[in-house]
Short mmCIF file of C-alpha atoms and ligand atoms in Angstrom, two decimals:
data_model
loop_
_atom_site.label_atom_id
_atom_site.label_comp_id
_atom_site.label_asym_id
_atom_site.label_seq_id
_atom_site.Cartn_x
_atom_site.Cartn_y
_atom_site.Cartn_z
CA UNK A 17 -89.26 113.60 -36.98
CA UNK A 18 -87.49 116.90 -37.40
CA UNK A 19 -83.81 117.10 -36.67
CA UNK A 20 -83.07 117.95 -33.07
CA UNK A 21 -81.70 121.40 -32.39
CA UNK A 22 -78.18 121.08 -30.99
CA UNK A 23 -77.57 123.40 -28.10
CA UNK A 24 -74.86 124.27 -25.58
CA UNK A 25 -75.42 126.22 -22.39
CA UNK A 26 -72.79 128.51 -20.96
CA UNK A 27 -73.79 129.04 -17.34
CA UNK A 28 -75.96 125.96 -16.89
CA UNK A 29 -75.90 126.08 -13.07
CA UNK A 30 -77.18 129.65 -12.73
CA UNK A 31 -80.74 130.89 -12.51
CA UNK A 32 -81.31 131.06 -16.30
CA UNK A 33 -79.28 127.91 -16.99
CA UNK A 34 -81.22 125.70 -14.58
CA UNK A 35 -84.53 127.01 -15.92
CA UNK A 36 -83.31 126.37 -19.48
CA UNK A 37 -82.65 122.74 -18.54
CA UNK A 38 -86.17 122.51 -17.12
CA UNK A 39 -87.43 123.68 -20.51
CA UNK A 40 -85.20 121.21 -22.38
CA UNK A 41 -86.29 118.37 -20.12
CA UNK A 42 -89.84 118.93 -21.40
CA UNK A 43 -88.62 119.11 -24.98
CA UNK A 44 -86.23 116.20 -25.16
CA UNK A 45 -87.41 115.30 -28.66
CA UNK A 46 -86.55 118.81 -29.84
CA UNK A 47 -83.10 119.43 -28.34
CA UNK A 48 -79.79 117.65 -28.07
CA UNK A 49 -77.31 119.07 -25.58
CA UNK A 50 -73.79 119.38 -26.93
CA UNK A 51 -72.06 121.03 -23.96
CA UNK A 52 -72.82 122.28 -20.48
CA UNK A 53 -70.58 124.85 -18.85
CA UNK A 54 -70.83 125.88 -15.23
CA UNK A 55 -68.78 127.94 -12.83
CA UNK A 56 -68.02 126.81 -9.31
CA UNK A 57 -71.08 124.77 -8.49
CA UNK A 58 -69.44 121.48 -9.49
CA UNK A 59 -71.97 119.32 -7.66
CA UNK A 60 -74.91 120.74 -9.57
CA UNK A 61 -73.01 120.60 -12.86
CA UNK A 62 -72.27 116.91 -12.24
CA UNK A 63 -75.92 116.21 -11.53
CA UNK A 64 -76.92 118.03 -14.71
CA UNK A 65 -74.34 116.15 -16.78
CA UNK A 66 -75.47 112.79 -15.44
CA UNK A 67 -79.07 113.61 -16.18
CA UNK A 68 -78.75 115.30 -19.58
CA UNK A 69 -75.68 113.46 -20.93
CA UNK A 70 -74.02 116.25 -22.93
CA UNK A 71 -71.05 115.35 -25.14
CA UNK A 72 -68.83 117.89 -23.40
CA UNK A 73 -68.59 119.60 -20.08
CA UNK A 74 -66.66 122.60 -18.81
CA UNK A 75 -66.14 123.94 -15.31
CA UNK A 76 -63.83 126.52 -13.79
CA UNK A 77 -62.44 123.75 -11.61
CA UNK A 78 -61.36 120.25 -12.63
CA UNK A 79 -64.28 118.02 -13.40
CA UNK A 80 -64.38 114.42 -14.53
CA UNK A 81 -67.44 112.42 -15.49
CA UNK A 82 -67.33 109.03 -17.15
CA UNK A 83 -68.18 109.11 -20.82
CA UNK A 84 -68.23 112.92 -21.06
CA UNK A 85 -65.28 114.85 -22.42
CA UNK A 86 -64.05 117.67 -20.19
CA UNK A 87 -63.11 120.88 -21.98
CA UNK A 88 -60.44 123.31 -20.88
CA UNK A 89 -62.01 126.55 -22.12
CA UNK A 90 -65.32 128.13 -23.05
CA UNK A 91 -63.83 128.87 -26.46
CA UNK A 92 -63.91 125.16 -27.22
CA UNK A 93 -67.68 125.33 -26.90
CA UNK A 94 -67.91 128.53 -28.91
CA UNK A 95 -65.89 127.07 -31.79
CA UNK A 96 -67.71 123.77 -31.95
CA UNK A 97 -69.65 123.52 -35.19
CA UNK A 98 -71.81 120.78 -33.73
CA UNK A 99 -73.81 123.61 -32.13
CA UNK A 100 -76.85 125.12 -33.82
CA UNK A 101 -77.30 127.57 -30.98
CA UNK A 102 -75.54 128.54 -27.78
CA UNK A 103 -77.42 129.87 -24.78
CA UNK A 104 -75.20 132.38 -23.03
CA UNK A 105 -76.70 132.31 -19.56
CA UNK A 106 -73.72 133.12 -17.35
CA UNK A 107 -73.59 136.45 -15.60
CA UNK A 108 -70.74 138.92 -15.83
CA UNK A 109 -68.08 139.69 -18.41
CA UNK A 110 -67.10 136.05 -18.77
CA UNK A 111 -69.86 135.73 -21.37
CA UNK A 112 -68.45 138.27 -23.78
CA UNK A 113 -65.46 136.48 -25.36
CA UNK A 114 -67.13 133.11 -26.01
CA UNK A 115 -70.14 134.95 -27.45
CA UNK A 116 -67.91 136.77 -29.91
CA UNK A 117 -66.13 133.54 -30.80
CA UNK A 118 -69.43 131.74 -31.41
CA UNK A 119 -70.59 134.60 -33.64
CA UNK A 120 -67.35 134.39 -35.64
CA UNK A 121 -68.10 130.71 -36.11
CA UNK A 122 -71.60 131.41 -37.40
CA UNK A 123 -73.42 129.93 -34.41
CA UNK A 124 -76.71 131.55 -33.36
CA UNK A 125 -76.92 132.98 -29.86
CA UNK A 126 -79.71 132.98 -27.30
CA UNK A 127 -78.48 135.80 -25.15
CA UNK A 128 -79.28 136.15 -21.47
CA UNK A 129 -75.99 137.77 -20.51
CA UNK A 130 -76.54 141.54 -20.34
CA UNK A 131 -72.87 142.47 -20.05
CA UNK A 132 -72.19 141.22 -23.58
CA UNK A 133 -74.20 144.04 -25.12
CA UNK A 134 -73.66 146.63 -22.39
CA UNK A 135 -69.89 146.26 -22.62
CA UNK A 136 -69.45 145.74 -26.33
CA UNK A 137 -72.79 146.08 -28.13
CA UNK A 138 -71.36 147.84 -31.18
CA UNK A 139 -68.74 145.16 -31.78
CA UNK A 140 -71.06 142.24 -31.05
CA UNK A 141 -73.91 143.41 -33.28
CA UNK A 142 -71.57 144.33 -36.14
CA UNK A 143 -69.95 140.87 -36.01
CA UNK A 144 -73.36 139.19 -35.85
CA UNK A 145 -74.45 141.06 -38.98
CA UNK A 146 -71.24 140.23 -40.84
CA UNK A 147 -71.59 136.55 -40.00
CA UNK A 148 -75.35 136.26 -40.53
CA UNK A 149 -75.82 135.20 -36.92
CA UNK A 150 -79.09 135.60 -35.07
CA UNK A 151 -79.00 137.02 -31.56
CA UNK A 152 -82.23 136.15 -29.82
CA UNK A 153 -82.76 137.93 -26.52
CA UNK A 154 -83.70 135.96 -23.42
CA UNK A 155 -84.21 139.00 -21.20
CA UNK A 156 -88.01 139.11 -20.81
CA UNK A 157 -88.40 142.73 -21.98
CA UNK A 158 -86.30 142.27 -25.09
CA UNK A 159 -87.88 138.92 -25.79
CA UNK A 160 -91.25 140.71 -25.65
CA UNK A 161 -90.08 143.37 -28.08
CA UNK A 162 -88.60 140.69 -30.35
CA UNK A 163 -92.01 139.04 -30.45
CA UNK A 164 -93.81 142.32 -31.23
CA UNK A 165 -91.60 143.57 -34.06
CA UNK A 166 -92.45 142.67 -37.62
CA UNK A 167 -90.58 145.45 -39.37
CA UNK A 168 -88.22 147.53 -37.27
CA UNK A 169 -88.14 150.34 -39.85
CA UNK A 170 -91.78 151.09 -39.03
CA UNK A 171 -91.30 151.24 -35.29
CA UNK A 172 -91.41 154.67 -33.68
CA UNK A 173 -90.42 153.74 -30.15
CA UNK A 174 -89.78 150.90 -27.75
CA UNK A 175 -91.56 150.89 -24.41
CA UNK A 176 -89.71 148.86 -21.79
CA UNK A 177 -91.68 147.95 -18.70
CA UNK A 178 -90.18 147.80 -15.22
CA UNK A 179 -91.78 146.28 -12.15
CA UNK A 180 -90.14 148.99 -10.07
CA UNK A 181 -88.60 146.52 -7.63
CA UNK A 182 -89.18 146.34 -3.87
CA UNK A 183 -88.64 150.08 -3.22
CA UNK A 184 -91.00 151.48 -5.82
CA UNK A 185 -93.05 153.53 -3.37
CA UNK A 186 -90.46 153.87 -0.61
CA UNK A 187 -88.77 157.16 0.24
CA UNK A 188 -85.12 157.92 -0.51
CA UNK A 189 -84.48 157.66 3.24
CA UNK A 190 -85.93 154.14 3.28
CA UNK A 191 -83.86 153.23 0.23
CA UNK A 192 -80.72 154.44 1.99
CA UNK A 193 -81.36 152.28 5.04
CA UNK A 194 -82.56 149.22 3.08
CA UNK A 195 -80.99 145.95 4.15
CA UNK A 196 -79.56 143.37 1.75
CA UNK A 197 -82.47 141.10 2.64
CA UNK A 198 -85.01 143.78 1.69
CA UNK A 199 -83.19 144.48 -1.57
CA UNK A 200 -83.18 140.79 -2.45
CA UNK A 201 -86.92 140.42 -1.86
CA UNK A 202 -88.09 141.15 -5.39
CA UNK A 203 -91.89 141.26 -5.60
CA UNK A 204 -92.24 139.58 -9.02
CA UNK A 205 -89.14 137.81 -10.25
CA UNK A 206 -86.86 135.23 -8.71
CA UNK A 207 -83.37 135.90 -10.08
CA UNK A 208 -79.69 135.90 -9.20
CA UNK A 209 -78.43 138.29 -6.49
CA UNK A 210 -76.64 140.81 -8.71
CA UNK A 211 -79.61 141.34 -11.02
CA UNK A 212 -82.02 141.50 -8.07
CA UNK A 213 -80.06 144.37 -6.51
CA UNK A 214 -79.93 146.02 -9.95
CA UNK A 215 -83.71 145.72 -10.05
CA UNK A 216 -83.97 147.40 -6.65
CA UNK A 217 -81.90 150.41 -7.81
CA UNK A 218 -83.48 150.28 -11.30
CA UNK A 219 -79.98 150.01 -12.80
CA UNK A 220 -81.24 146.79 -14.34
CA UNK A 221 -83.62 148.90 -16.41
CA UNK A 222 -80.77 151.21 -17.31
CA UNK A 223 -78.73 148.27 -18.59
CA UNK A 224 -81.79 147.01 -20.47
CA UNK A 225 -82.13 150.33 -22.31
CA UNK A 226 -78.57 149.89 -23.52
CA UNK A 227 -79.29 146.27 -24.48
CA UNK A 228 -82.39 147.35 -26.42
CA UNK A 229 -80.49 150.07 -28.26
CA UNK A 230 -78.02 147.52 -29.58
CA UNK A 231 -80.41 144.65 -30.25
CA UNK A 232 -82.95 146.69 -32.18
CA UNK A 233 -80.82 149.60 -33.41
CA UNK A 234 -83.11 152.21 -31.83
CA UNK A 235 -81.98 155.68 -30.76
CA UNK A 236 -81.94 156.21 -27.02
CA UNK A 237 -84.52 159.00 -27.40
CA UNK A 238 -86.92 156.43 -28.84
CA UNK A 239 -86.63 154.03 -25.92
CA UNK A 240 -88.99 154.72 -23.04
CA UNK A 241 -89.30 153.17 -19.61
CA UNK A 242 -92.63 152.76 -17.85
CA UNK A 243 -93.30 151.31 -14.41
CA UNK A 244 -95.72 148.40 -14.48
CA UNK A 245 -95.80 146.72 -11.07
CA UNK A 246 -97.73 143.59 -12.10
CA UNK A 247 -95.10 142.48 -14.66
CA UNK A 248 -97.77 141.19 -17.04
CA UNK A 249 -97.00 143.41 -20.03
CA UNK A 250 -93.36 142.47 -20.61
CA UNK A 251 -92.73 145.40 -22.98
CA UNK A 252 -94.27 147.05 -26.02
CA UNK A 253 -93.53 148.84 -29.26
CA UNK A 254 -95.28 151.77 -30.89
CA UNK A 255 -95.51 151.85 -34.66
CA UNK A 256 -95.39 155.04 -36.72
CA UNK A 257 -99.18 155.09 -37.04
CA UNK A 258 -99.60 155.06 -33.25
CA UNK A 259 -100.53 151.39 -32.96
CA UNK A 260 -99.07 149.85 -29.85
CA UNK A 261 -98.27 146.13 -29.66
CA UNK A 262 -97.39 144.65 -26.28
CA UNK A 263 -96.50 141.11 -25.31
CA UNK A 264 -98.36 139.88 -22.26
CA UNK A 265 -98.01 136.83 -20.08
CA UNK A 266 -97.65 135.69 -16.52
CA UNK A 267 -94.18 136.45 -15.14
CA UNK A 268 -92.02 133.38 -15.74
CA UNK A 269 -88.53 133.18 -17.19
CA UNK A 270 -89.26 129.74 -18.66
CA UNK A 271 -91.26 131.32 -21.46
CA UNK A 272 -88.66 133.78 -22.80
CA UNK A 273 -85.91 131.15 -22.44
CA UNK A 274 -88.00 128.65 -24.36
CA UNK A 275 -88.87 131.24 -27.01
CA UNK A 276 -85.23 132.18 -27.52
CA UNK A 277 -83.87 128.67 -27.87
CA UNK A 278 -86.80 127.52 -30.05
CA UNK A 279 -87.08 130.56 -32.34
CA UNK A 280 -88.48 130.77 -35.00
CA UNK A 281 -90.58 127.83 -33.85
CA UNK A 282 -92.80 127.78 -30.77
CA UNK A 283 -93.13 124.65 -28.68
CA UNK A 284 -95.53 123.80 -25.92
CA UNK A 285 -92.81 122.64 -23.53
CA UNK A 286 -93.30 124.53 -20.33
CA UNK A 287 -96.56 126.33 -20.89
CA UNK A 288 -97.75 128.96 -18.49
CA UNK A 289 -101.26 128.76 -17.13
CA UNK A 290 -103.77 129.93 -19.73
CA UNK A 291 -103.97 133.70 -19.68
CA UNK A 292 -107.07 135.35 -18.28
CA UNK A 293 -107.60 139.09 -18.61
CA UNK A 294 -110.52 138.95 -16.22
CA UNK A 295 -108.52 137.16 -13.54
CA UNK A 296 -105.72 139.71 -13.81
CA UNK A 297 -108.39 142.41 -13.85
CA UNK A 298 -106.10 145.41 -13.85
CA UNK A 299 -102.78 146.56 -15.18
CA UNK A 300 -101.19 149.69 -13.74
CA UNK A 301 -98.63 151.96 -15.35
CA UNK A 302 -96.77 154.95 -13.99
CA UNK A 303 -93.87 157.22 -14.82
CA UNK A 304 -90.54 156.21 -13.26
CA UNK A 305 -89.25 158.60 -10.60
CA UNK A 306 -85.77 159.44 -11.83
CA UNK A 307 -85.04 161.51 -8.72
CA UNK A 308 -85.44 158.46 -6.53
CA UNK A 309 -83.93 156.09 -9.08
CA UNK A 310 -81.30 158.21 -10.88
CA UNK A 311 -79.50 155.12 -12.21
CA UNK A 312 -81.77 155.12 -15.26
CA UNK A 313 -80.75 158.67 -16.17
CA UNK A 314 -77.11 157.71 -15.75
CA UNK A 315 -77.60 154.76 -18.11
CA UNK A 316 -79.19 156.98 -20.76
CA UNK A 317 -76.24 159.33 -20.44
CA UNK A 318 -73.73 156.50 -20.80
CA UNK A 319 -75.61 155.00 -23.72
CA UNK A 320 -75.71 158.28 -25.61
CA UNK A 321 -72.00 158.84 -25.03
CA UNK A 322 -71.32 155.40 -26.49
CA UNK A 323 -67.81 153.95 -26.84
CA UNK A 324 -66.39 152.72 -23.55
CA UNK A 325 -68.93 154.67 -21.43
CA UNK A 326 -71.33 151.76 -20.96
CA UNK A 327 -68.53 149.32 -20.12
CA UNK A 328 -67.44 151.80 -17.44
CA UNK A 329 -70.99 152.11 -16.10
CA UNK A 330 -71.34 148.35 -15.96
CA UNK A 331 -68.04 147.73 -14.15
CA UNK A 332 -68.49 150.48 -11.56
CA UNK A 333 -72.06 149.45 -10.84
CA UNK A 334 -71.17 145.78 -10.47
CA UNK A 335 -68.36 146.46 -8.00
CA UNK A 336 -70.66 148.76 -6.01
CA UNK A 337 -73.36 146.08 -5.96
CA UNK A 338 -70.84 143.58 -4.60
CA UNK A 339 -69.88 146.08 -1.89
CA UNK A 340 -73.55 146.50 -1.00
CA UNK A 341 -74.02 142.73 -0.80
CA UNK A 342 -70.96 142.62 1.47
CA UNK A 343 -72.61 145.16 3.76
CA UNK A 344 -69.99 147.85 3.05
CA UNK A 345 -72.26 150.53 1.56
CA UNK A 346 -75.96 151.35 1.48
CA UNK A 347 -78.22 150.82 -1.50
CA UNK A 348 -78.27 154.46 -2.61
CA UNK A 349 -74.47 154.62 -2.51
CA UNK A 350 -74.38 152.14 -5.38
CA UNK A 351 -75.60 155.00 -7.54
CA UNK A 352 -73.42 157.66 -5.93
CA UNK A 353 -70.26 155.60 -6.33
CA UNK A 354 -71.08 154.54 -9.88
CA UNK A 355 -71.76 158.15 -10.83
CA UNK A 356 -68.53 159.46 -9.34
CA UNK A 357 -66.46 156.85 -11.16
CA UNK A 358 -68.42 157.40 -14.37
CA UNK A 359 -68.00 161.19 -14.27
CA UNK A 360 -64.23 160.76 -14.16
CA UNK A 361 -64.00 158.26 -17.00
CA UNK A 362 -62.40 159.46 -20.24
CA UNK A 363 -64.49 157.76 -22.89
CA UNK A 364 -62.72 155.87 -25.70
CA UNK A 365 -64.97 156.44 -28.69
CA UNK A 366 -64.40 153.26 -30.76
CA UNK A 367 -62.73 150.83 -28.39
CA UNK A 368 -61.34 147.47 -29.45
CA UNK A 369 -62.42 144.45 -27.46
CA UNK A 370 -59.08 144.49 -25.59
CA UNK A 371 -59.55 148.15 -24.71
CA UNK A 372 -62.99 147.34 -23.35
CA UNK A 373 -61.52 144.70 -21.05
CA UNK A 374 -58.81 147.16 -19.99
CA UNK A 375 -61.44 149.77 -19.14
CA UNK A 376 -63.40 147.13 -17.25
CA UNK A 377 -60.40 146.18 -15.14
CA UNK A 378 -59.28 149.74 -14.50
CA UNK A 379 -62.76 150.88 -13.49
CA UNK A 380 -63.22 147.94 -11.13
CA UNK A 381 -59.97 148.83 -9.41
CA UNK A 382 -60.91 152.50 -9.14
CA UNK A 383 -64.34 151.61 -7.78
CA UNK A 384 -62.89 149.31 -5.13
CA UNK A 385 -60.45 152.05 -4.10
CA UNK A 386 -63.24 154.60 -3.85
CA UNK A 387 -65.31 152.20 -1.74
CA UNK A 388 -62.31 151.60 0.53
CA UNK A 389 -61.90 155.36 0.93
CA UNK A 390 -65.55 155.96 1.73
CA UNK A 391 -65.90 153.08 4.17
CA UNK A 392 -62.73 153.97 6.11
CA UNK A 393 -64.08 157.40 7.02
MG1 MG B 3 -85.31 141.94 -17.78
#
């Protein structure tokens, strides 16, 4: 039997992490879990550890399980040469430092954490290249593109599909008065709260454009977004000769997770129902309405500016999303607030990783202050 692939999961209790463990449960002869790291959901992390018996465990709070060594930092996972691959499945900026550390240690990355590339894509991709580390995207669109590309030098453009979220055909007025519950009712994907709100404003697509730029080294002008409400075509590429290759499948995060942690192999594991074109019958595509969903334009702008601009965009948007989830602002204000903060940001052209974290902190503070100001009126 082939050697098992040794894997650690950072963020094992989140939406991607739990689905990754469902994949690994089906592929127990293929994977050995080195470490599981979770945040505050200690109960779930304990259950996972008892079931999957990793060698190490890490939580933000104290955790003790018989026979499993507790770690005191995520860096201990990222430095551990027992790993063949680390799945970075946590959300937020917490994923960035351990990802960089793992790259420095030559460990391949299955990357589900968007912030890593949105905040510091230039640094991360440069380090990965220097260290010969593979970064395999878990995000379904990028995973699709990864599957389509044979030779990136022959690719003319990337076509990223977007379901359009729950407000696709709603008016701006309806978007403004949308409740948290409506925003969290995504028609196609079941995900964490932050990313679901980002999908409702289309900022998620904006962040994905930035991710794609870094992962595949494409110019922003050669990355296109198309609305595809059925979420069957997960994204596509167009070659120089006009040939278009798309990756299709039923919407399920198990498949891209499994692809990323198994690459370059493909395992049966969790297999989606056999695909039937005739059952699906139709696929629709339409142009995104950037007037109604201006977040995408803002993301293109930030991406093209480069440097610290995308870290600023990310931080302002995230704080605004939290304020929306807290009932402080309406859905459309997420964009308005993010834009105001972004317009006032002085971009650092080639920031160090510390400068990126400084920008992140400063922008979060400014965004919270702006939200305070607006909501006190
Ligand atoms: Mg996605």
